[in-house]
PDB file of C-alpha atoms in Angstrom:
ATOM      1  CA  MET A   1      91.033  81.469  87.684  1.00 46.00           C
ATOM      2  CA  LYS A   2      91.216  78.192  89.626  1.00 47.00           C
ATOM      3  CA  LYS A   3      90.454  80.043  92.856  1.00 49.00           C
ATOM      4  CA  GLU A   4      87.256  81.562  91.496  1.00 51.00           C
ATOM      5  CA  ARG A   5      86.133  78.238  90.030  1.00 46.00           C
ATOM      6  CA  ALA A   6      86.504  76.572  93.437  1.00 46.00           C
ATOM      7  CA  ILE A   7      84.390  79.144  95.269  1.00 53.00           C
ATOM      8  CA  PRO A   8      80.988  77.941  93.937  1.00 50.00           C
ATOM      9  CA  MET A   9      81.684  74.462  95.329  1.00 46.00           C
ATOM     10  CA  ILE A  10      82.541  75.996  98.705  1.00 47.00           C
ATOM     11  CA  LEU A  11      79.348  78.055  98.613  1.00 54.00           C
ATOM     12  CA  SER A  12      77.187  75.073  97.687  1.00 48.00           C
ATOM     13  CA  VAL A  13      78.610  73.095 100.626  1.00 45.00           C
ATOM     14  CA  ALA A  14      78.058  76.082 102.925  1.00 50.00           C
ATOM     15  CA  LEU A  15      74.447  76.314 101.760  1.00 52.00           C
ATOM     16  CA  ALA A  16      73.879  72.630 102.393  1.00 50.00           C
ATOM     17  CA  LEU A  17      75.350  72.970 105.900  1.00 47.00           C
ATOM     18  CA  CYS A  18      73.106  75.908 106.781  1.00 55.00           C
ATOM     19  CA  LEU A  19      70.010  74.027 105.582  1.00 54.00           C
ATOM     20  CA  VAL A  20      70.721  70.747 107.416  1.00 44.00           C
ATOM     21  CA  GLY A  21      67.510  69.780 109.162  1.00 42.00           C
ATOM     22  CA  CYS A  22      65.518  72.367 107.230  1.00 47.00           C
ATOM     23  CA  GLY A  23      64.918  70.416 104.039  1.00 41.00           C
ATOM     24  CA  ASN A  24      61.745  68.826 105.356  1.00 41.00           C
ATOM     25  CA  ASP A  25      60.275  72.066 106.635  1.00 42.00           C
ATOM     26  CA  ALA A  26      59.050  73.280 103.266  1.00 41.00           C
ATOM     27  CA  PRO A  27      55.282  73.585 102.916  1.00 42.00           C
ATOM     28  CA  PRO A  28      53.495  70.586 101.392  1.00 42.00           C
ATOM     29  CA  GLU A  29      53.076  70.636  97.667  1.00 43.00           C
ATOM     30  CA  GLU A  30      49.651  71.419  96.326  1.00 43.00           C
ATOM     31  CA  GLU A  31      48.087  70.050  93.176  1.00 46.00           C
ATOM     32  CA  ALA A  32      50.123  71.295  90.249  1.00 47.00           C
ATOM     33  CA  GLU A  33      48.854  74.220  88.212  1.00 50.00           C
ATOM     34  CA  PRO A  34      49.995  75.045  84.689  1.00 52.00           C
ATOM     35  CA  GLU A  35      53.531  76.495  84.865  1.00 51.00           C
ATOM     36  CA  ALA A  36      52.600  79.888  83.401  1.00 48.00           C
ATOM     37  CA  THR A  37      49.719  80.247  85.878  1.00 45.00           C
ATOM     38  CA  GLN A  38      51.967  79.319  88.831  1.00 49.00           C
ATOM     39  CA  GLN A  39      54.590  81.891  87.834  1.00 50.00           C
ATOM     40  CA  SER A  40      51.980  84.629  87.340  1.00 47.00           C
ATOM     41  CA  ASN A  41      50.336  83.938  90.704  1.00 49.00           C
ATOM     42  CA  ALA A  42      53.687  83.800  92.516  1.00 49.00           C
ATOM     43  CA  GLU A  43      54.817  87.132  91.098  1.00 53.00           C
ATOM     44  CA  SER A  44      51.562  88.889  91.914  1.00 57.00           C
ATOM     45  CA  GLU A  45      51.176  87.468  95.428  1.00 80.00           C
ATOM     46  CA  ARG A  46      54.731  87.891  96.748  1.00 88.00           C
ATOM     47  CA  ILE A  47      55.029  90.205  99.746  1.00 94.00           C
ATOM     48  CA  LYS A  48      57.894  92.689  99.477  1.00 94.00           C
ATOM     49  CA  THR A  49      59.826  92.872 102.752  1.00 95.00           C
ATOM     50  CA  ASN A  50      61.113  96.179 104.153  1.00 94.00           C
ATOM     51  CA  ASP A  51      62.861  94.969 107.302  1.00 94.00           C
ATOM     52  CA  PHE A  52      65.394  97.814 107.108  1.00 91.00           C
ATOM     53  CA  ASN A  53      62.585 100.130 108.205  1.00 89.00           C
ATOM     54  CA  ASN A  54      62.695  98.480 111.644  1.00 88.00           C
ATOM     55  CA  GLY A  55      66.406  99.098 112.144  1.00 89.00           C
ATOM     56  CA  ALA A  56      69.711  97.715 110.884  1.00 86.00           C
ATOM     57  CA  SER A  57      72.906  96.434 112.487  1.00 84.00           C
ATOM     58  CA  GLU A  58      76.370  97.204 111.156  1.00 81.00           C
ATOM     59  CA  TYR A  59      79.075  94.594 110.556  1.00 81.00           C
ATOM     60  CA  TYR A  60      82.653  94.562 109.299  1.00 77.00           C
ATOM     61  CA  ILE A  61      84.823  92.237 107.224  1.00 82.00           C
ATOM     62  CA  LYS A  62      88.388  93.433 106.710  1.00 79.00           C
ATOM     63  CA  ASN A  63      87.924  97.040 105.500  1.00 82.00           C
ATOM     64  CA  LEU A  64      84.365  96.496 104.244  1.00 88.00           C
ATOM     65  CA  TRP A  65      81.393  97.724 106.280  1.00 86.00           C
ATOM     66  CA  PHE A  66      77.804  96.692 105.674  1.00 90.00           C
ATOM     67  CA  SER A  67      74.408  96.718 107.355  1.00 90.00           C
ATOM     68  CA  VAL A  68      71.739  94.025 107.662  1.00 93.00           C
ATOM     69  CA  PRO A  69      68.227  94.348 109.129  1.00 92.00           C
ATOM     70  CA  SER A  70      68.461  93.837 112.885  1.00 89.00           C
ATOM     71  CA  SER A  71      65.550  91.399 112.751  1.00 92.00           C
ATOM     72  CA  TRP A  72      67.531  89.008 110.518  1.00 94.00           C
ATOM     73  CA  ARG A  73      69.007  86.334 112.789  1.00 90.00           C
ATOM     74  CA  MET A  74      72.775  86.011 112.490  1.00 86.00           C
ATOM     75  CA  ASP A  75      74.608  82.668 112.757  1.00 83.00           C
ATOM     76  CA  ASN A  76      78.354  82.283 112.230  1.00 74.00           C
ATOM     77  CA  GLU A  77      78.796  78.942 113.997  1.00 69.00           C
ATOM     78  CA  LYS A  78      77.676  76.487 111.285  1.00 67.00           C
ATOM     79  CA  ASN A  79      80.598  76.981 108.939  1.00 65.00           C
ATOM     80  CA  PRO A  80      83.893  78.788 109.695  1.00 62.00           C
ATOM     81  CA  GLY A  81      84.413  81.821 107.500  1.00 69.00           C
ATOM     82  CA  THR A  82      80.733  82.121 106.549  1.00 80.00           C
ATOM     83  CA  THR A  83      78.078  84.222 108.254  1.00 86.00           C
ATOM     84  CA  TYR A  84      74.390  83.486 107.682  1.00 88.00           C
ATOM     85  CA  PHE A  85      71.510  85.918 108.130  1.00 93.00           C
ATOM     86  CA  TYR A  86      67.943  84.587 108.241  1.00 93.00           C
ATOM     87  CA  PRO A  87      64.997  86.933 107.613  1.00 95.00           C
ATOM     88  CA  PRO A  88      62.125  86.281 110.050  1.00 93.00           C
ATOM     89  CA  SER A  89      59.691  85.540 107.209  1.00 90.00           C
ATOM     90  CA  GLY A  90      61.939  82.903 105.609  1.00 84.00           C
ATOM     91  CA  ASN A  91      61.311  79.955 107.982  1.00 83.00           C
ATOM     92  CA  GLY A  92      65.032  79.144 107.954  1.00 85.00           C
ATOM     93  CA  LEU A  93      64.957  78.233 104.259  1.00 89.00           C
ATOM     94  CA  GLU A  94      65.675  81.671 102.807  1.00 91.00           C
ATOM     95  CA  LEU A  95      68.864  83.402 103.764  1.00 92.00           C
ATOM     96  CA  LEU A  96      71.740  85.761 103.107  1.00 93.00           C
ATOM     97  CA  MET A  97      75.270  84.340 103.155  1.00 92.00           C
ATOM     98  CA  VAL A  98      78.283  86.633 103.596  1.00 92.00           C
ATOM     99  CA  VAL A  99      81.629  85.072 102.704  1.00 87.00           C
ATOM    100  CA  PHE A 100      85.183  86.410 102.597  1.00 86.00           C
ATOM    101  CA  SER A 101      87.598  84.737 100.173  1.00 84.00           C
ATOM    102  CA  GLU A 102      91.314  85.462 100.061  1.00 83.00           C
ATOM    103  CA  SER A 103      92.636  86.329  96.620  1.00 84.00           C
ATOM    104  CA  LYS A 104      95.198  88.491  94.876  1.00 87.00           C
ATOM    105  CA  GLU A 105      92.830  88.990  91.937  1.00 89.00           C
ATOM    106  CA  SER A 106      90.089  91.606  91.698  1.00 94.00           C
ATOM    107  CA  ILE A 107      86.532  90.340  91.343  1.00 94.00           C
ATOM    108  CA  LEU A 108      85.847  93.416  89.233  1.00 96.00           C
ATOM    109  CA  LYS A 109      87.415  91.831  86.174  1.00 94.00           C
ATOM    110  CA  GLN A 110      85.436  90.036  83.490  1.00 95.00           C
ATOM    111  CA  GLU A 111      87.770  87.035  83.644  1.00 92.00           C
ATOM    112  CA  SER A 112      87.123  86.676  87.398  1.00 91.00           C
ATOM    113  CA  VAL A 113      83.367  86.770  86.874  1.00 91.00           C
ATOM    114  CA  ASP A 114      83.661  84.302  83.992  1.00 91.00           C
ATOM    115  CA  GLY A 115      85.589  81.970  86.280  1.00 88.00           C
ATOM    116  CA  LEU A 116      82.845  82.159  88.883  1.00 85.00           C
ATOM    117  CA  ILE A 117      80.132  81.495  86.330  1.00 88.00           C
ATOM    118  CA  SER A 118      82.005  78.471  84.979  1.00 86.00           C
ATOM    119  CA  GLY A 119      82.462  77.111  88.488  1.00 83.00           C
ATOM    120  CA  LEU A 120      78.799  77.598  89.373  1.00 82.00           C
ATOM    121  CA  GLU A 121      77.725  75.174  86.673  1.00 81.00           C
ATOM    122  CA  GLU A 122      80.009  72.534  88.185  1.00 78.00           C
ATOM    123  CA  GLY A 123      79.180  73.255  91.837  1.00 74.00           C
ATOM    124  CA  TYR A 124      75.362  73.318  91.862  1.00 79.00           C
ATOM    125  CA  GLU A 125      72.606  70.882  91.039  1.00 83.00           C
ATOM    126  CA  ASN A 126      70.247  71.983  88.229  1.00 90.00           C
ATOM    127  CA  TYR A 127      72.241  75.177  87.758  1.00 91.00           C
ATOM    128  CA  LYS A 128      70.777  77.720  85.344  1.00 95.00           C
ATOM    129  CA  TYR A 129      72.548  80.991  84.560  1.00 96.00           C
ATOM    130  CA  THR A 130      70.325  84.101  84.497  1.00 96.00           C
ATOM    131  CA  SER A 131      72.525  87.202  84.129  1.00 97.00           C
ATOM    132  CA  SER A 132      75.668  89.014  85.233  1.00 96.00           C
ATOM    133  CA  ALA A 133      76.798  92.638  85.253  1.00 97.00           C
ATOM    134  CA  PHE A 134      79.019  95.257  86.867  1.00 97.00           C
ATOM    135  CA  ASP A 135      77.425  98.112  88.783  1.00 97.00           C
ATOM    136  CA  LYS A 136      77.846 100.628  91.609  1.00 96.00           C
ATOM    137  CA  ASN A 137      75.913 100.900  94.847  1.00 95.00           C
ATOM    138  CA  LEU A 138      74.300 104.069  96.178  1.00 93.00           C
ATOM    139  CA  ILE A 139      77.565 105.477  97.559  1.00 91.00           C
ATOM    140  CA  GLY A 140      79.606 104.578  94.483  1.00 93.00           C
ATOM    141  CA  GLU A 141      81.240 101.285  95.502  1.00 94.00           C
ATOM    142  CA  ASN A 142      81.825  98.990  92.508  1.00 97.00           C
ATOM    143  CA  TYR A 143      80.549  95.427  92.502  1.00 97.00           C
ATOM    144  CA  ALA A 144      79.871  92.445  90.263  1.00 97.00           C
ATOM    145  CA  ILE A 145      76.493  90.696  90.342  1.00 97.00           C
ATOM    146  CA  ILE A 146      75.600  87.216  89.118  1.00 96.00           C
ATOM    147  CA  LYS A 147      72.058  85.803  89.121  1.00 96.00           C
ATOM    148  CA  TYR A 148      71.264  82.132  88.724  1.00 95.00           C
ATOM    149  CA  SER A 149      68.962  79.353  89.909  1.00 95.00           C
ATOM    150  CA  SER A 150      69.715  75.888  91.295  1.00 93.00           C
ATOM    151  CA  THR A 151      68.515  73.145  93.629  1.00 92.00           C
ATOM    152  CA  VAL A 152      69.811  72.766  97.205  1.00 88.00           C
ATOM    153  CA  LYS A 153      68.663  69.876  99.421  1.00 85.00           C
ATOM    154  CA  GLY A 154      65.603  69.321  97.261  1.00 89.00           C
ATOM    155  CA  ASN A 155      64.508  72.966  97.235  1.00 91.00           C
ATOM    156  CA  ASP A 156      64.574  75.157  94.115  1.00 95.00           C
ATOM    157  CA  TYR A 157      66.251  78.524  94.671  1.00 95.00           C
ATOM    158  CA  ASN A 158      66.852  81.800  92.873  1.00 96.00           C
ATOM    159  CA  PHE A 159      70.206  83.304  93.844  1.00 95.00           C
ATOM    160  CA  SER A 160      71.670  86.793  93.604  1.00 96.00           C
ATOM    161  CA  MET A 161      75.422  86.990  94.261  1.00 95.00           C
ATOM    162  CA  VAL A 162      76.956  90.450  94.726  1.00 97.00           C
ATOM    163  CA  CYS A 163      80.750  90.604  95.019  1.00 96.00           C
ATOM    164  CA  PHE A 164      82.936  93.448  96.313  1.00 96.00           C
ATOM    165  CA  ASP A 165      86.710  93.746  96.431  1.00 95.00           C
ATOM    166  CA  CYS A 166      88.215  94.308  99.870  1.00 91.00           C
ATOM    167  CA  ASP A 167      91.601  94.028 101.569  1.00 87.00           C
ATOM    168  CA  GLY A 168      93.087  90.656 100.757  1.00 85.00           C
ATOM    169  CA  GLY A 169      90.316  89.325  98.548  1.00 88.00           C
ATOM    170  CA  PHE A 170      86.555  89.517  97.918  1.00 89.00           C
ATOM    171  CA  VAL A 171      83.376  89.571  99.968  1.00 92.00           C
ATOM    172  CA  TYR A 172      80.337  87.768  98.541  1.00 90.00           C
ATOM    173  CA  PHE A 173      76.764  88.579  99.494  1.00 96.00           C
ATOM    174  CA  LEU A 174      74.610  85.638  98.359  1.00 95.00           C
ATOM    175  CA  LEU A 175      70.839  85.942  98.719  1.00 96.00           C
ATOM    176  CA  GLY A 176      68.937  82.679  98.351  1.00 94.00           C
ATOM    177  CA  GLU A 177      65.178  82.845  97.802  1.00 95.00           C
ATOM    178  CA  LEU A 178      62.909  79.854  97.274  1.00 95.00           C
ATOM    179  CA  SER A 179      61.575  79.893  93.724  1.00 94.00           C
ATOM    180  CA  ASN A 180      58.044  79.579  95.129  1.00 94.00           C
ATOM    181  CA  SER A 181      58.641  82.050  97.961  1.00 94.00           C
ATOM    182  CA  SER A 182      55.739  84.095  99.239  1.00 94.00           C
ATOM    183  CA  HIS A 183      58.140  86.974 100.011  1.00 95.00           C
ATOM    184  CA  ASP A 184      60.236  89.299  97.873  1.00 96.00           C
ATOM    185  CA  TYR A 185      63.518  90.306  99.574  1.00 96.00           C
ATOM    186  CA  SER A 186      64.814  92.461  96.710  1.00 95.00           C
ATOM    187  CA  SER A 187      64.261  95.761  98.537  1.00 96.00           C
ATOM    188  CA  ASP A 188      66.113  94.648 101.666  1.00 97.00           C
ATOM    189  CA  PHE A 189      68.889  93.084  99.587  1.00 97.00           C
ATOM    190  CA  LYS A 190      69.312  96.335  97.667  1.00 97.00           C
ATOM    191  CA  ASN A 191      69.586  98.205 100.970  1.00 96.00           C
ATOM    192  CA  ILE A 192      72.252  95.744 102.141  1.00 96.00           C
ATOM    193  CA  VAL A 193      74.224  96.209  98.913  1.00 97.00           C
ATOM    194  CA  ASP A 194      73.795  99.997  99.046  1.00 95.00           C
ATOM    195  CA  SER A 195      75.072 100.029 102.653  1.00 93.00           C
ATOM    196  CA  VAL A 196      78.445  98.564 101.695  1.00 93.00           C
ATOM    197  CA  ALA A 197      81.283 101.015 102.290  1.00 91.00           C
ATOM    198  CA  ILE A 198      84.919 100.144 101.653  1.00 89.00           C
ATOM    199  CA  SER A 199      87.417 102.170 103.640  1.00 80.00           C
ATOM    200  CA  SER A 200      90.866 102.891 102.319  1.00 63.00           C
ATOM    201  CA  ALA A 201      93.755 102.083 104.588  1.00 46.00           C
ATOM    202  CA  PRO A 202      94.159 105.062 106.954  1.00 43.00           C
ATOM    203  CA  GLU A 203      97.454 106.370 108.207  1.00 46.00           C
ATOM    204  CA  GLN A 204      98.421 104.384 111.262  1.00 45.00           C
ATOM    205  CA  THR A 205      98.091 106.057 114.617  1.00 47.00           C
ATOM    206  CA  GLU A 206     100.617 105.274 117.318  1.00 50.00           C
ATOM    207  CA  SER A 207      98.200 102.825 118.972  1.00 45.00           C
ATOM    208  CA  GLU A 208      97.442 101.106 115.661  1.00 45.00           C
ATOM    209  CA  SER A 209     101.137 100.712 114.878  1.00 44.00           C
ATOM    210  CA  GLU A 210     101.426  98.885 118.193  1.00 49.00           C
ATOM    211  CA  GLY A 211      98.826  96.368 117.077  1.00 48.00           C
ATOM    212  CA  GLU A 212      95.412  97.865 117.832  1.00 47.00           C
ATOM    213  CA  ALA A 213      92.913  96.869 115.099  1.00 45.00           C
ATOM    214  CA  PRO A 214      91.037  99.822 113.563  1.00 48.00           C
ATOM    215  CA  THR A 215      87.853  97.819 112.904  1.00 68.00           C
ATOM    216  CA  ALA A 216      86.105  94.822 114.386  1.00 79.00           C
ATOM    217  CA  THR A 217      85.495  91.506 112.686  1.00 87.00           C
ATOM    218  CA  ILE A 218      82.100  89.815 112.640  1.00 86.00           C
ATOM    219  CA  GLY A 219      83.405  87.350 115.231  1.00 88.00           C
ATOM    220  CA  GLU A 220      84.433  90.189 117.539  1.00 90.00           C
ATOM    221  CA  LEU A 221      81.079  91.926 117.133  1.00 88.00           C
ATOM    222  CA  ASN A 222      79.256  88.678 117.817  1.00 88.00           C
ATOM    223  CA  ALA A 223      81.379  88.167 120.951  1.00 90.00           C
ATOM    224  CA  LEU A 224      80.415  91.680 122.055  1.00 90.00           C
ATOM    225  CA  GLU A 225      76.731  90.890 121.536  1.00 84.00           C
ATOM    226  CA  LYS A 226      77.085  87.663 123.544  1.00 87.00           C
ATOM    227  CA  ALA A 227      78.950  89.467 126.348  1.00 89.00           C
ATOM    228  CA  LEU A 228      76.153  92.034 126.635  1.00 86.00           C
ATOM    229  CA  SER A 229      73.522  89.286 126.714  1.00 80.00           C
ATOM    230  CA  TYR A 230      75.308  87.562 129.621  1.00 83.00           C
ATOM    231  CA  LEU A 231      75.595  90.803 131.573  1.00 85.00           C
ATOM    232  CA  ASN A 232      71.869  91.357 131.151  1.00 75.00           C
ATOM    233  CA  TYR A 233      71.076  88.513 133.516  1.00 71.00           C
ATOM    234  CA  THR A 234      74.117  87.843 135.706  1.00 83.00           C
ATOM    235  CA  SER A 235      77.424  89.348 136.836  1.00 90.00           C
ATOM    236  CA  PHE A 236      80.965  88.486 135.784  1.00 93.00           C
ATOM    237  CA  SER A 237      84.526  89.510 136.381  1.00 94.00           C
ATOM    238  CA  ARG A 238      86.476  90.511 133.296  1.00 95.00           C
ATOM    239  CA  SER A 239      88.479  87.285 133.196  1.00 95.00           C
ATOM    240  CA  GLY A 240      85.408  85.219 134.018  1.00 93.00           C
ATOM    241  CA  LEU A 241      83.459  86.671 131.113  1.00 94.00           C
ATOM    242  CA  ILE A 242      86.372  86.102 128.724  1.00 95.00           C
ATOM    243  CA  ASP A 243      86.520  82.471 129.881  1.00 92.00           C
ATOM    244  CA  GLN A 244      82.766  82.091 129.331  1.00 90.00           C
ATOM    245  CA  LEU A 245      82.967  83.469 125.797  1.00 92.00           C
ATOM    246  CA  GLU A 246      85.881  81.147 125.007  1.00 92.00           C
ATOM    247  CA  TYR A 247      83.771  78.262 126.304  1.00 87.00           C
ATOM    248  CA  GLU A 248      81.103  79.375 123.821  1.00 85.00           C
ATOM    249  CA  GLY A 249      83.642  78.886 121.028  1.00 90.00           C
ATOM    250  CA  PHE A 250      84.979  82.396 120.514  1.00 91.00           C
ATOM    251  CA  SER A 251      88.720  82.827 120.055  1.00 94.00           C
ATOM    252  CA  THR A 252      90.716  84.569 122.793  1.00 94.00           C
ATOM    253  CA  GLU A 253      91.002  87.661 120.573  1.00 93.00           C
ATOM    254  CA  GLU A 254      87.248  87.754 119.871  1.00 92.00           C
ATOM    255  CA  ALA A 255      86.343  87.166 123.521  1.00 94.00           C
ATOM    256  CA  THR A 256      88.757  89.834 124.727  1.00 95.00           C
ATOM    257  CA  TYR A 257      87.377  92.341 122.220  1.00 93.00           C
ATOM    258  CA  GLY A 258      83.804  91.610 123.311  1.00 91.00           C
ATOM    259  CA  VAL A 259      84.574  91.993 126.994  1.00 94.00           C
ATOM    260  CA  ASP A 260      86.738  95.096 126.658  1.00 92.00           C
ATOM    261  CA  ASN A 261      84.081  96.868 124.575  1.00 89.00           C
ATOM    262  CA  CYS A 262      80.940  95.887 126.505  1.00 88.00           C
ATOM    263  CA  GLY A 263      81.142  98.925 128.800  1.00 86.00           C
ATOM    264  CA  ALA A 264      81.010  96.931 132.029  1.00 89.00           C
ATOM    265  CA  ASP A 265      81.961  98.585 135.332  1.00 91.00           C
ATOM    266  CA  TRP A 266      83.899  95.769 137.022  1.00 95.00           C
ATOM    267  CA  ASN A 267      83.501  97.338 140.462  1.00 94.00           C
ATOM    268  CA  GLU A 268      79.747  97.288 139.928  1.00 91.00           C
ATOM    269  CA  GLN A 269      79.944  93.710 138.685  1.00 93.00           C
ATOM    270  CA  ALA A 270      81.861  92.750 141.846  1.00 94.00           C
ATOM    271  CA  ALA A 271      79.150  94.349 143.997  1.00 93.00           C
ATOM    272  CA  LYS A 272      76.403  92.474 142.135  1.00 90.00           C
ATOM    273  CA  LYS A 273      78.289  89.187 142.475  1.00 91.00           C
ATOM    274  CA  ALA A 274      78.840  89.807 146.185  1.00 92.00           C
ATOM    275  CA  GLN A 275      75.134  90.440 146.700  1.00 90.00           C
ATOM    276  CA  SER A 276      74.204  87.303 144.758  1.00 86.00           C
ATOM    277  CA  TYR A 277      76.369  85.223 147.084  1.00 87.00           C
ATOM    278  CA  LEU A 278      74.838  86.820 150.186  1.00 88.00           C
ATOM    279  CA  ASP A 279      71.347  86.138 148.821  1.00 83.00           C
ATOM    280  CA  TYR A 280      71.789  82.408 149.292  1.00 80.00           C
ATOM    281  CA  SER A 281      74.660  81.901 151.753  1.00 85.00           C
ATOM    282  CA  SER A 282      76.617  83.478 154.635  1.00 88.00           C
ATOM    283  CA  PHE A 283      80.165  84.747 154.340  1.00 90.00           C
ATOM    284  CA  SER A 284      82.682  86.555 156.502  1.00 93.00           C
ATOM    285  CA  ARG A 285      83.983  89.744 154.937  1.00 93.00           C
ATOM    286  CA  GLN A 286      87.339  88.136 154.147  1.00 93.00           C
ATOM    287  CA  GLY A 287      85.672  84.956 152.937  1.00 91.00           C
ATOM    288  CA  LEU A 288      83.504  86.939 150.514  1.00 93.00           C
ATOM    289  CA  ILE A 289      86.523  88.896 149.254  1.00 93.00           C
ATOM    290  CA  ASP A 290      88.387  85.628 148.695  1.00 93.00           C
ATOM    291  CA  GLN A 291      85.406  84.197 146.800  1.00 92.00           C
ATOM    292  CA  LEU A 292      85.253  87.217 144.501  1.00 94.00           C
ATOM    293  CA  VAL A 293      89.004  86.997 143.832  1.00 94.00           C
ATOM    294  CA  PHE A 294      88.500  83.315 143.015  1.00 92.00           C
ATOM    295  CA  GLU A 295      85.812  84.415 140.518  1.00 90.00           C
ATOM    296  CA  GLY A 296      88.438  86.517 138.724  1.00 94.00           C
ATOM    297  CA  PHE A 297      87.954  89.960 140.269  1.00 95.00           C
ATOM    298  CA  THR A 298      91.049  91.902 141.303  1.00 95.00           C
ATOM    299  CA  GLN A 299      91.714  92.449 144.994  1.00 95.00           C
ATOM    300  CA  GLU A 300      90.613  96.080 144.681  1.00 95.00           C
ATOM    301  CA  GLN A 301      87.413  95.162 142.833  1.00 96.00           C
ATOM    302  CA  ALA A 302      86.592  92.467 145.375  1.00 95.00           C
ATOM    303  CA  GLU A 303      87.081  94.824 148.313  1.00 95.00           C
ATOM    304  CA  TYR A 304      84.948  97.465 146.590  1.00 95.00           C
ATOM    305  CA  GLY A 305      82.192  94.942 145.912  1.00 93.00           C
ATOM    306  CA  VAL A 306      82.090  93.698 149.487  1.00 95.00           C
ATOM    307  CA  SER A 307      82.037  97.251 150.864  1.00 95.00           C
ATOM    308  CA  ALA A 308      79.281  98.231 148.421  1.00 93.00           C
ATOM    309  CA  VAL A 309      76.893  95.641 149.880  1.00 92.00           C
ATOM    310  CA  GLY A 310      77.458  96.959 153.408  1.00 89.00           C
ATOM    311  CA  TYR A 311      80.133  94.598 154.696  1.00 85.00           C
TER     312      TYR A 311
END
C-alpha cells in the first residue's frame, strides 16, 4: 500500500501548484458570527451550479472516458500528469483535479482505500476524515469515494475524491470546494462521475495492430483544441502547425494528433497564406511558390495556393 499512501502527498503538492498566486484572492473576512449560525447561513445561501446544462466536453484517459462542463476552463500545463478544471463561478480557488496513477492494484479494494485514507492524514494540513464508500455511477461503473476536509495555502476546503480503475492504474476525480463557498458543485460533480465510461480492450483492427491508438489522451485533445484555435485566425501548413504546437509545449505525438484531426484542407490553407503575403508585399509566381514551400507546404499545395489567388 506504499503507492496509495504516497498519492495524497502528490495531490496536495498538485493542489498547491494550481493555487499559486490565488491564495490572496479570497474575499476579505467579515466579522465572525457564531459557528452554528455561519454553517446554517452557508448551507441555505449556497447556489447550486448546473453547468452541464450549457454543454459538456468529452475527455479520455487510457480507456476511461468522462465529460466535464464546457464552461469549466481546462489547464494541463501547471503540473505534468494532472489536469485541472476551473468552474467559472469559482474564481480560480475551486476546482476539479483529474489524475492518473499507475498501479497494479485495484482501487476497488478496502485495503487500497484504507491506504489512501492513511496517507491523506500525513499529506494534508488540518486533515479531517468525513466518510468513504464504494458505489456505482449511473451506467454501472464501480468507484470508491472518500470525503474529507483540509487546509491548502491558507484556505479551508471540503474535498470529494472519486476513484475509478482503468488500464494500468486508477483515475482520481478530486473536487475541491471552499468551506465557505457561495456555490454548491455537487450536481455538476455527480454528472461528471455519472459520465465516466470504462471501455474494455477491443479486438485490434489491422490499423491498431500497426500502432494506431484507439482513443485520444487529454494532451492530444488539448493539442487539437489549440490547433483549431490557431486556424481560426491565421493559416498554416501541416508541418508549420505541428512546429507551432511543439513550441507551445505539446509533444510531437500530441501535436501530430491535433493537426491530423483538425480537418484542415492544406490546399485551402496554402491559398489563404498566399493571399496574406500578397496583401502586404509583391511576389513573382515562382517567388510566392518558393515562399509557401519554405513555410512547409508541399510543392503541389504551394502551386495550388498560388493558382487559387489568380497567379
